[in-house]
Coordinates of C-alpha atoms (C1' of nucleotides) in Angstrom, one line a residue:
Chain A
M1 CA 28.0 -7.1 -5.0
Q2 CA 31.6 -7.9 -5.2
S3 CA 33.0 -8.8 -1.8
K4 CA 34.3 -12.3 -1.4
N5 CA 34.6 -14.5 1.7
K6 CA 34.2 -18.0 3.0
H7 CA 30.5 -17.6 3.7
E8 CA 29.5 -17.1 0.2
I9 CA 27.9 -19.9 -1.8
N10 CA 26.6 -20.7 -5.2
P11 CA 23.3 -22.2 -4.3
R12 CA 21.2 -23.9 -6.9
I13 CA 18.1 -22.1 -8.3
S14 CA 14.8 -23.7 -9.2
T15 CA 11.4 -22.5 -10.1
D16 CA 8.2 -24.0 -8.8
C17 CA 4.8 -23.3 -10.5
V18 CA 1.5 -23.0 -8.7
I19 CA -1.1 -23.4 -11.5
F20 CA -4.6 -22.7 -10.3
G21 CA -7.4 -24.2 -12.3
F22 CA -11.1 -23.9 -12.0
D23 CA -13.6 -26.7 -12.7
F24 CA -16.7 -24.5 -12.5
N25 CA -17.1 -25.3 -8.9
Q26 CA -13.9 -25.3 -7.0
L27 CA -10.4 -24.1 -7.2
R28 CA -7.7 -26.6 -7.8
V29 CA -3.9 -26.7 -8.0
L30 CA -1.8 -28.7 -10.4
L31 CA 0.4 -31.0 -8.5
I32 CA 2.8 -33.8 -9.5
E33 CA 3.5 -36.9 -7.6
R34 CA 7.0 -37.4 -6.3
S35 CA 8.0 -41.0 -6.7
A36 CA 8.2 -43.2 -3.7
V37 CA 11.7 -44.3 -2.7
E38 CA 12.8 -46.7 0.0
N39 CA 11.1 -45.8 3.3
V40 CA 9.7 -42.7 1.8
P41 CA 6.1 -42.8 0.6
S42 CA 5.2 -40.9 -2.6
M43 CA 4.2 -37.4 -2.0
M44 CA 2.6 -34.5 -3.9
A45 CA 4.7 -31.6 -4.9
L46 CA 4.6 -28.5 -7.1
P47 CA 6.1 -28.9 -10.6
G48 CA 9.5 -27.4 -10.3
D49 CA 13.1 -27.9 -11.4
L50 CA 16.4 -26.2 -11.7
I51 CA 16.9 -23.4 -14.1
Y52 CA 19.2 -23.4 -17.1
E53 CA 22.2 -21.2 -17.8
E54 CA 20.8 -19.1 -20.7
E55 CA 17.2 -18.7 -19.4
N56 CA 15.7 -15.9 -17.6
L57 CA 13.4 -16.8 -14.7
D58 CA 10.1 -16.5 -16.6
M59 CA 11.4 -18.7 -19.4
A60 CA 12.7 -21.2 -16.9
A61 CA 9.3 -21.4 -15.2
S62 CA 7.5 -22.0 -18.5
R63 CA 9.9 -24.6 -19.6
V64 CA 9.9 -26.5 -16.3
L65 CA 6.1 -26.5 -16.3
K66 CA 6.0 -27.9 -19.8
E67 CA 8.5 -30.6 -19.1
L68 CA 6.8 -31.9 -16.1
T69 CA 3.2 -31.5 -16.9
G70 CA 2.9 -30.8 -20.7
L71 CA 1.2 -27.5 -20.1
E72 CA 2.5 -24.6 -22.2
E73 CA 1.6 -21.1 -23.3
I74 CA 0.6 -20.2 -19.8
Y75 CA 1.2 -16.7 -18.5
L76 CA 3.1 -17.0 -15.3
E77 CA 3.6 -14.3 -12.7
Q78 CA 6.2 -14.3 -9.9
V79 CA 5.1 -15.0 -6.4
A80 CA 8.3 -14.7 -4.5
A81 CA 11.7 -16.3 -3.8
F82 CA 11.9 -18.9 -1.1
G83 CA 15.3 -19.5 0.2
D84 CA 15.3 -20.8 3.7
P85 CA 18.5 -22.8 4.2
N86 CA 16.3 -25.5 5.8
R87 CA 13.6 -25.6 3.2
L88 CA 14.7 -29.1 2.0
S89 CA 15.6 -30.5 5.3
K90 CA 12.5 -32.3 6.5
K91 CA 13.4 -35.9 7.1
N92 CA 11.5 -37.5 4.3
D93 CA 12.5 -34.8 1.9
Q94 CA 16.2 -35.5 2.8
L95 CA 15.8 -39.2 2.3
W96 CA 14.1 -38.7 -1.0
L97 CA 16.7 -36.3 -2.2
K98 CA 19.5 -38.6 -1.2
S99 CA 18.0 -41.3 -3.3
V100 CA 17.5 -39.3 -6.5
R101 CA 19.9 -36.4 -6.4
Q102 CA 23.6 -36.3 -7.0
D103 CA 24.1 -33.4 -4.5
P104 CA 21.2 -33.8 -2.1
D105 CA 22.7 -31.4 0.4
A106 CA 23.0 -28.5 -2.0
R107 CA 21.0 -25.5 -1.0
V108 CA 18.3 -24.7 -3.4
I109 CA 16.6 -21.3 -3.6
T110 CA 13.4 -21.4 -5.6
I111 CA 11.5 -18.7 -7.4
A112 CA 7.8 -19.4 -7.3
Y113 CA 5.4 -18.5 -10.1
Y114 CA 1.7 -18.8 -10.3
S115 CA -1.0 -18.7 -12.9
L116 CA -4.7 -19.3 -13.6
V117 CA -6.1 -21.5 -16.3
N118 CA -9.3 -23.0 -17.4
L119 CA -8.5 -26.6 -16.5
D120 CA -10.7 -28.0 -19.2
N121 CA -8.2 -26.7 -21.7
Y122 CA -5.2 -28.3 -20.1
A123 CA -4.9 -32.0 -19.6
P124 CA -1.7 -32.4 -17.7
Q125 CA 0.6 -35.2 -18.9
A126 CA 3.2 -36.2 -16.4
S127 CA 6.7 -36.6 -17.8
S128 CA 10.3 -36.2 -16.8
F129 CA 10.5 -37.2 -13.1
A130 CA 6.8 -36.6 -12.4
K131 CA 5.0 -39.8 -11.9
A132 CA 1.6 -38.2 -12.2
A133 CA 0.2 -34.7 -12.6
S134 CA -3.3 -33.9 -11.5
W135 CA -5.6 -31.1 -10.4
I136 CA -6.1 -31.2 -6.6
L137 CA -8.7 -29.3 -4.7
V138 CA -7.0 -26.4 -2.9
D139 CA -9.1 -27.2 0.2
E140 CA -8.0 -30.8 0.2
I141 CA -4.3 -30.3 0.1
K142 CA -2.7 -31.9 3.1
E143 CA 1.0 -32.3 3.2
L144 CA 3.2 -31.3 0.3
A145 CA 6.9 -31.9 -0.3
F146 CA 9.5 -29.4 0.9
D147 CA 8.0 -26.0 1.7
H148 CA 5.5 -26.3 -1.1
A149 CA 2.5 -25.9 1.1
E150 CA 3.9 -22.5 2.2
I151 CA 4.4 -21.6 -1.5
V152 CA 0.9 -22.5 -2.4
S153 CA -0.4 -20.4 0.5
A154 CA 1.7 -17.4 -0.7
A155 CA 0.5 -17.9 -4.3
L156 CA -3.2 -18.1 -3.2
K157 CA -2.8 -14.9 -1.2
K158 CA -1.3 -13.2 -4.2
L159 CA -4.2 -14.5 -6.4
K160 CA -6.7 -13.1 -4.0
D161 CA -5.1 -9.7 -3.8
K162 CA -5.0 -9.6 -7.6
I163 CA -8.5 -10.7 -8.3
I164 CA -9.7 -8.1 -5.8
S165 CA -8.1 -5.2 -7.5
Q166 CA -8.2 -6.4 -11.1
P167 CA -10.8 -8.1 -13.2
I168 CA -8.7 -11.1 -14.0
G169 CA -10.2 -14.5 -14.1
F170 CA -11.4 -14.6 -17.6
N171 CA -8.4 -16.7 -18.5
L172 CA -9.9 -19.4 -16.3
L173 CA -13.1 -19.6 -18.3
P174 CA -14.0 -21.0 -21.7
E175 CA -14.7 -18.6 -24.5
K176 CA -18.3 -18.6 -23.7
F177 CA -19.5 -18.9 -20.1
T178 CA -22.4 -18.0 -17.9
L179 CA -22.4 -15.3 -15.2
S180 CA -23.1 -18.0 -12.7
Q181 CA -19.8 -19.7 -13.6
L182 CA -18.0 -16.4 -13.3
H183 CA -19.7 -15.8 -10.0
R184 CA -18.6 -19.2 -8.7
L185 CA -15.1 -18.6 -9.8
Y186 CA -14.9 -15.4 -7.8
E187 CA -16.4 -17.1 -4.8
S188 CA -13.9 -20.0 -5.0
I189 CA -10.9 -17.8 -5.2
L190 CA -12.0 -15.4 -2.5
G191 CA -13.3 -18.1 -0.3
R192 CA -16.5 -16.2 0.6
D193 CA -20.0 -15.7 -0.7
L194 CA -20.8 -12.8 -3.0
D195 CA -24.3 -11.6 -3.4
K196 CA -25.6 -12.9 -6.7
R197 CA -27.5 -9.7 -7.8
N198 CA -24.7 -7.4 -6.7
F199 CA -22.2 -9.5 -8.5
R200 CA -24.1 -9.5 -11.7
R201 CA -24.8 -5.8 -11.6
K202 CA -21.2 -4.9 -11.1
M203 CA -20.0 -7.2 -13.9
L204 CA -22.5 -5.9 -16.3
K205 CA -21.8 -2.3 -15.5
L206 CA -18.1 -2.7 -16.2
K207 CA -19.1 -4.0 -19.6
L208 CA -16.3 -6.6 -19.4
V209 CA -18.7 -9.3 -20.5
E210 CA -21.2 -9.2 -23.3
S211 CA -24.1 -11.5 -23.8
L212 CA -24.2 -13.9 -26.8
D213 CA -27.3 -14.9 -28.6
E214 CA -27.0 -18.3 -27.1
K215 CA -28.4 -20.2 -24.2
Q216 CA -27.5 -23.3 -22.3
E217 CA -29.3 -26.4 -23.6
G218 CA -30.4 -29.6 -22.0
V219 CA -30.1 -28.4 -18.4
P220 CA -33.0 -29.4 -16.1
H221 CA -33.7 -25.8 -15.1
K222 CA -33.9 -22.4 -16.7
P223 CA -31.1 -22.2 -19.2
S224 CA -28.6 -19.4 -18.7
Q225 CA -27.4 -16.9 -21.1
Y226 CA -23.9 -17.3 -22.5
F227 CA -21.5 -14.4 -22.3
K228 CA -18.1 -13.7 -23.7
F229 CA -15.3 -11.6 -22.4
N230 CA -14.9 -8.2 -24.0
E231 CA -11.2 -7.8 -24.2
E232 CA -11.4 -4.4 -25.8
N233 CA -13.2 -2.9 -22.8
Y234 CA -10.8 -4.7 -20.5
N235 CA -7.8 -3.2 -22.1
K236 CA -9.4 0.3 -22.0
L237 CA -10.1 -0.2 -18.3
I238 CA -6.5 -1.2 -17.6
E239 CA -5.1 1.6 -19.7
N240 CA -7.1 4.1 -17.7
G241 CA -5.3 2.9 -14.6
Y242 CA -8.4 1.3 -13.2
D243 CA -7.2 -0.8 -10.3
N244 CA -10.1 -1.1 -8.0
F245 CA -12.3 -3.9 -9.1
G246 CA -13.8 -3.7 -5.7
F247 CA -14.6 -7.2 -4.3
Chain B
M1 CA 13.7 -30.7 -8.9
Q2 CA 16.2 -33.4 -9.5
S3 CA 16.9 -33.8 -13.2
K4 CA 20.5 -33.1 -14.3
N5 CA 21.9 -32.0 -17.5
K6 CA 24.5 -29.8 -19.2
H7 CA 22.2 -26.7 -19.1
E8 CA 22.1 -26.4 -15.4
I9 CA 24.1 -23.9 -13.5
N10 CA 24.8 -22.8 -10.0
P11 CA 24.3 -19.1 -10.3
R12 CA 25.3 -16.7 -7.6
I13 CA 22.6 -15.1 -5.5
S14 CA 22.6 -11.6 -4.1
T15 CA 20.1 -9.3 -2.5
D16 CA 19.6 -5.7 -3.3
C17 CA 17.8 -3.3 -0.9
V18 CA 15.5 -0.4 -1.9
I19 CA 15.2 1.7 1.2
F20 CA 12.7 4.5 0.8
G21 CA 13.1 7.4 3.2
F22 CA 10.9 10.5 3.7
D23 CA 12.3 13.9 4.6
F24 CA 8.9 15.5 5.3
N25 CA 8.7 16.6 1.7
Q26 CA 9.9 14.2 -0.8
L27 CA 10.5 10.5 -1.2
R28 CA 14.2 9.4 -1.4
V29 CA 16.0 6.2 -1.9
L30 CA 19.2 5.1 -0.2
L31 CA 21.9 4.6 -2.8
I32 CA 25.6 3.8 -2.6
E33 CA 28.2 5.0 -4.9
R34 CA 30.0 2.3 -6.9
S35 CA 33.7 3.1 -7.1
A36 CA 35.2 4.4 -10.3
V37 CA 37.6 2.1 -12.1
E38 CA 39.7 2.6 -15.1
N39 CA 37.5 4.0 -17.9
V40 CA 34.4 3.6 -15.9
P41 CA 33.0 6.5 -14.0
S42 CA 31.6 6.0 -10.6
M43 CA 27.9 5.2 -10.5
M44 CA 25.1 5.0 -8.1
A45 CA 23.7 1.6 -7.2
L46 CA 21.5 -0.1 -4.7
P47 CA 23.2 -1.6 -1.7
G48 CA 23.4 -5.3 -2.4
D49 CA 25.8 -8.2 -2.1
L50 CA 26.0 -12.0 -2.2
I51 CA 24.2 -14.1 0.3
Y52 CA 25.9 -16.4 2.8
E53 CA 25.5 -20.1 3.1
E54 CA 23.7 -20.2 6.4
E55 CA 21.4 -17.3 5.9
N56 CA 17.8 -17.2 4.8
L57 CA 17.0 -14.4 2.3
D58 CA 15.6 -12.0 4.8
M59 CA 18.6 -12.2 7.0
A60 CA 20.9 -11.8 4.1
A61 CA 19.2 -8.6 3.1
S62 CA 19.4 -7.2 6.6
R63 CA 23.1 -8.1 6.9
V64 CA 24.0 -6.7 3.5
L65 CA 22.2 -3.5 4.2
K66 CA 24.0 -3.1 7.5
E67 CA 27.4 -3.9 6.0
L68 CA 27.1 -1.3 3.2
T69 CA 25.2 1.5 4.9
G70 CA 25.2 0.9 8.6
L71 CA 21.4 0.8 8.7
E72 CA 20.0 -2.0 10.9
E73 CA 16.7 -3.1 12.4
I74 CA 14.8 -2.3 9.3
Y75 CA 11.8 -4.4 8.4
L76 CA 12.4 -5.6 4.8
E77 CA 9.9 -7.0 2.5
Q78 CA 10.5 -8.9 -0.7
V79 CA 9.9 -7.2 -4.0
A80 CA 10.8 -9.9 -6.5
A81 CA 13.7 -11.9 -7.9
F82 CA 15.5 -10.5 -10.9
G83 CA 17.4 -13.0 -12.9
D84 CA 17.8 -12.0 -16.5
P85 CA 21.0 -13.6 -17.8
N86 CA 22.0 -10.3 -19.2
R87 CA 21.3 -8.1 -16.2
L88 CA 25.0 -7.5 -15.6
S89 CA 26.1 -7.2 -19.2
K90 CA 25.9 -3.5 -19.9
K91 CA 29.3 -2.4 -21.1
N92 CA 30.3 -0.3 -18.1
D93 CA 29.0 -2.8 -15.7
Q94 CA 31.1 -5.5 -17.3
L95 CA 34.2 -3.4 -17.2
W96 CA 33.6 -2.6 -13.6
L97 CA 32.9 -6.2 -12.7
K98 CA 36.1 -7.3 -14.4
S99 CA 38.2 -4.9 -12.4
V100 CA 36.7 -5.8 -9.0
R101 CA 35.3 -9.3 -9.2
Q102 CA 37.1 -12.6 -9.3
D103 CA 34.4 -14.1 -11.5
P104 CA 32.9 -11.2 -13.4
D105 CA 31.1 -13.4 -15.8
A106 CA 29.2 -15.4 -13.2
R107 CA 25.5 -15.1 -13.5
V108 CA 23.9 -13.4 -10.5
I109 CA 20.3 -13.6 -9.6
T110 CA 19.2 -11.0 -7.1
I111 CA 16.3 -11.0 -4.6
A112 CA 15.2 -7.5 -4.1
Y113 CA 13.9 -6.2 -0.9
Y114 CA 12.3 -2.9 0.1
S115 CA 11.5 -0.9 3.1
L116 CA 10.4 2.5 4.4
V117 CA 12.1 4.5 7.1
N118 CA 12.1 7.9 8.6
L119 CA 15.4 9.1 7.3
D120 CA 16.0 11.4 10.2
N121 CA 16.5 8.3 12.3
Y122 CA 19.0 6.7 9.9
A123 CA 22.2 8.3 8.9
P124 CA 23.8 6.0 6.5
Q125 CA 27.5 5.3 6.9
A126 CA 29.1 3.8 3.8
S127 CA 31.4 0.9 4.4
S128 CA 32.6 -2.3 2.8
F129 CA 32.9 -1.5 -1.0
A130 CA 30.5 1.4 -0.8
K131 CA 32.3 4.7 -1.3
A132 CA 29.3 6.7 -0.2
A133 CA 25.8 6.2 0.9
S134 CA 23.2 8.8 0.5
W135 CA 19.5 9.6 0.2
I136 CA 18.6 10.4 -3.4
L137 CA 15.3 12.0 -4.5
V138 CA 13.3 9.3 -6.3
D139 CA 12.5 11.8 -9.0
E140 CA 16.1 12.7 -9.6
I141 CA 17.4 9.2 -10.1
K142 CA 19.0 9.1 -13.6
E143 CA 21.0 6.0 -14.4
L144 CA 21.8 3.3 -12.0
A145 CA 24.2 0.4 -12.2
F146 CA 23.1 -3.0 -13.6
D147 CA 19.3 -3.3 -13.7
H148 CA 18.9 -1.3 -10.5
A149 CA 16.7 1.3 -12.1
E150 CA 14.2 -1.5 -12.9
I151 CA 14.4 -2.8 -9.4
V152 CA 13.7 0.6 -8.0
S153 CA 10.6 1.0 -10.2
A154 CA 9.3 -2.4 -9.2
A155 CA 9.8 -1.5 -5.5
L156 CA 8.1 1.8 -5.9
K157 CA 5.1 0.1 -7.6
K158 CA 5.0 -2.4 -4.7
L159 CA 5.1 0.5 -2.2
K160 CA 2.3 2.3 -3.9
D161 CA 0.1 -0.9 -4.0
K162 CA 0.8 -1.4 -0.4
I163 CA 0.1 2.0 0.9
I164 CA -3.1 2.1 -1.1
S165 CA -4.4 -1.0 0.5
Q166 CA -2.8 -0.9 3.9
P167 CA -2.2 2.0 6.3
I168 CA 1.5 1.6 6.4
G169 CA 3.7 4.7 6.4
F170 CA 3.8 5.3 10.1
N171 CA 7.3 3.7 10.2
L172 CA 8.4 6.7 8.1
L173 CA 7.4 9.2 10.6
P174 CA 8.8 10.2 14.0
E175 CA 7.0 9.2 17.1
K176 CA 5.0 12.4 17.1
F177 CA 4.0 13.9 13.9
T178 CA 1.4 16.3 12.4
L179 CA -1.3 15.3 10.1
S180 CA 0.2 17.5 7.5
Q181 CA 3.4 15.5 7.6
L182 CA 1.4 12.3 7.1
H183 CA -0.5 14.0 4.3
R184 CA 2.6 14.9 2.5
L185 CA 4.0 11.5 3.0
Y186 CA 1.1 9.9 1.2
E187 CA 1.2 12.4 -1.6
S188 CA 4.9 11.8 -2.1
I189 CA 4.5 8.1 -2.3
L190 CA 1.4 8.1 -4.5
G191 CA 2.7 10.9 -6.6
R192 CA -0.6 12.8 -6.7
D193 CA -2.5 15.3 -4.6
L194 CA -4.9 14.2 -2.0
D195 CA -7.6 16.6 -0.7
K196 CA -6.5 17.8 2.7
R197 CA -9.9 17.6 4.4
N198 CA -10.8 14.3 3.0
F199 CA -7.4 12.9 4.0
R200 CA -7.8 14.1 7.6
R201 CA -11.3 12.8 7.8
K202 CA -10.3 9.4 6.7
M203 CA -7.3 9.2 9.0
L204 CA -9.2 10.3 12.0
K205 CA -12.1 8.0 11.3
L206 CA -9.8 5.0 11.2
K207 CA -8.5 5.9 14.6
L208 CA -5.0 5.0 13.6
V209 CA -3.7 8.3 15.0
E210 CA -4.5 9.9 18.2
S211 CA -3.8 13.5 19.1
L212 CA -1.3 14.4 21.8
D213 CA -1.6 17.3 24.2
E214 CA 1.1 19.0 22.4
K215 CA 1.5 21.5 19.6
Q216 CA 4.2 22.7 17.4
E217 CA 6.1 25.7 18.8
G218 CA 8.0 28.5 17.2
V219 CA 6.5 28.2 13.8
P220 CA 5.5 31.4 12.1
H221 CA 1.9 30.3 11.6
K222 CA -0.8 28.5 13.4
P223 CA 0.9 25.6 15.2
S224 CA -0.2 22.2 14.4
Q225 CA -1.4 19.5 16.7
Y226 CA 0.9 16.5 17.3
F227 CA -0.4 13.0 16.8
K228 CA 0.9 9.6 17.5
F229 CA 0.3 6.3 15.8
N230 CA -2.1 4.0 17.6
E231 CA -0.6 0.6 17.1
E232 CA -3.3 -1.2 18.9
N233 CA -6.0 0.0 16.6
Y234 CA -3.8 -0.7 13.7
N235 CA -3.3 -4.3 14.8
K236 CA -7.1 -4.7 15.3
L237 CA -7.7 -3.4 11.8
I238 CA -5.2 -5.8 10.2
E239 CA -6.6 -8.8 12.2
N240 CA -10.0 -8.0 10.9
G241 CA -8.8 -8.5 7.4
Y242 CA -9.1 -4.8 6.6
D243 CA -7.4 -4.4 3.4
N244 CA -8.9 -1.5 1.6
F245 CA -7.4 1.7 3.0
G246 CA -8.9 3.4 0.0
F247 CA -6.5 5.9 -1.5
Chain C
dT1 C1' -1.6 46.2 14.7
dG2 C1' -1.2 44.3 10.3
dT3 C1' 0.6 40.8 7.3
dC4 C1' 2.0 36.3 6.4
dT5 C1' 1.8 31.3 6.5
dT6 C1' -0.1 27.1 7.5
dT7 C1' -3.6 24.7 10.3
dG8 C1' -8.0 23.2 10.8
dT9 C1' -12.8 22.7 9.8
dG10 C1' -18.3 21.3 7.4
dT11 C1' -21.6 20.3 3.9
dC12 C1' -23.7 18.7 -0.1
dA13 C1' -24.1 15.8 -4.1
dA14 C1' -22.8 11.7 -6.4
dT15 C1' -21.4 7.2 -6.2
dT16 C1' -21.0 2.8 -4.3
dA17 C1' -22.0 -1.0 -1.2
dT18 C1' -25.2 -4.0 1.0
dA19 C1' -29.2 -6.5 2.1
dC20 C1' -32.9 -8.9 0.6
dA21 C1' -37.2 -12.5 -2.1
dC22 C1' -39.8 -13.8 -5.8
dT23 C1' -40.8 -15.0 -10.7
dT24 C1' -39.1 -17.4 -14.9
dT25 C1' -37.6 -21.2 -17.6
dG26 C1' -37.1 -25.7 -19.2
dC27 C1' -36.6 -30.5 -18.0
dG28 C1' -38.3 -34.8 -16.5
dA29 C1' -41.2 -37.6 -13.7
dA30 C1' -45.7 -38.9 -12.4
Chain D
dT1 C1' -50.5 -32.7 -19.3
dT2 C1' -49.2 -31.0 -15.4
dC3 C1' -46.4 -30.8 -11.4
dG4 C1' -42.2 -30.4 -9.1
dC5 C1' -37.5 -29.2 -9.3
dA6 C1' -33.5 -26.5 -9.8
dA7 C1' -31.0 -22.8 -11.2
dA8 C1' -31.4 -18.3 -13.7
dG9 C1' -32.6 -13.8 -13.5
dT10 C1' -34.3 -9.4 -11.8
dG11 C1' -35.2 -4.2 -8.5
dT12 C1' -35.3 -1.4 -4.7
dA13 C1' -34.4 0.9 -0.5
dT14 C1' -30.8 2.2 2.9
dA15 C1' -26.4 3.1 4.5
dA16 C1' -21.7 4.3 3.7
dT17 C1' -18.2 6.4 1.2
dT18 C1' -16.1 9.6 -1.9
dG19 C1' -15.0 13.9 -3.8
dA20 C1' -15.4 18.7 -4.5
dC21 C1' -15.0 23.0 -2.4
dA22 C1' -13.7 28.0 0.8
dC23 C1' -12.8 30.5 4.7
dA24 C1' -11.7 31.4 9.7
dA25 C1' -8.1 30.7 13.4
dA26 C1' -3.5 30.8 15.4
dG27 C1' 0.9 32.4 16.1
dA28 C1' 5.3 34.8 14.5
dC29 C1' 7.3 38.7 13.1
dA30 C1' 7.9 43.3 11.3

DNA sequence: TGTCTTTGTGTCAATTATACACTTTGCGAA
DNA sequence: TTCGCAAAGTGTATAATTGACACAAAGACA
């Protein structure tokens, strides 16, 4: 780690956050709008910024997320580092950087993080250099700034892998939820249908949810039972090394 | 990504490589020996160094690995980024850095990579600042420089996750191998026993190995059949989204 | 020819995965 | 009031997979 020569550089380091949210129907990602500058239309991007001196990477990701979108207290997990020397060199990205950055040609390596939230609990408030922050349907993302589309894909893959092997996903739901909501959540993330009866059977057998004495009201169909997440059983399961949730 | 203030830094970026090798019995990791300096005994470390300007992260990892150990053409996969501001600040690490680095206090964020090789095919040759490079049993690693023990743990966890869900591991074996060797390989990585008959049944059903018309010779017991990896079937399996190898 | 060592093999029971369709509930419109 | 609607909720049969378990076969060597 100590050799020195002309090739070496001090690149800049940023973090970008891929926050997935679920609106009871579809999976969305929190994106900010990059301001339009001369000849460059505005464009959606992941919330991300450079890290600070005294921060570790996790802290940097949390801070940046809060600064750009107002969201805080979100558990973030690392996706990967993205460091292609050309990751900022698409023409529009370059033009944009030139108009807003002091050192537009500096290489930037980014550490991507992801998380899952119940988007009803988080109303993003754009600030700092973000012009807007909003929840965009994953399926409708077209072009993103820099290599952010690639980062979103990598984060989504990570999320799929994780939800297959571990019963996460309860963070995305409100305190009380119905099994149909949970079912749709899993289908949204995995991008495929899951049999309703088999899904319910599995969930109930694991005892990760317990039914409340409360039903939906005012719906024009049979009201569904509300459930809550049983954190105690979840912790037991994880302690026992259970890592095959099996979807 | 463009705000500017006093907190921001240009840290240095390195890569560290966790190369796992298998000697037909146990899992080992390729470590280099960090030179002793005044008052600091020599210490084992992962091969790692700073990245170059024009390199992407994968290329940097390959180059660094080659420079320090002579190993090349190894497929490396990212583990994670490690960027704690104090990751280089253990006392002995600091003393060592002061004696060999021009800027011992610079913060260094490292991108860790890992791989698996058949160690018979790779005889490490220490060079550059590595005093020695050798294959150390994973179970016998004691203290490593910097946060490298943490990095090895993270890489091992990644390797386990991967070998559970995907039939990797053939890269670790010679072109022809016996099912017992493959069996021991899996047991070494997972750190637990696997039933011999069940293991063989699963391997043969997946058709990832095919038997050769060749047996062991000169062994003082029943000679075992040689097999080879069937790459075609492996690719088919991966294409079909098969991701539950099931160990 | 006997002993040693590792290879190689089959079955049964338990668990898990998959496929599949109808009844129930409550609302609101006619 | 009753009818239709929409989503909730429920059971079973079959196939596939897992896990546990013990002994015979092959070849080397003494």
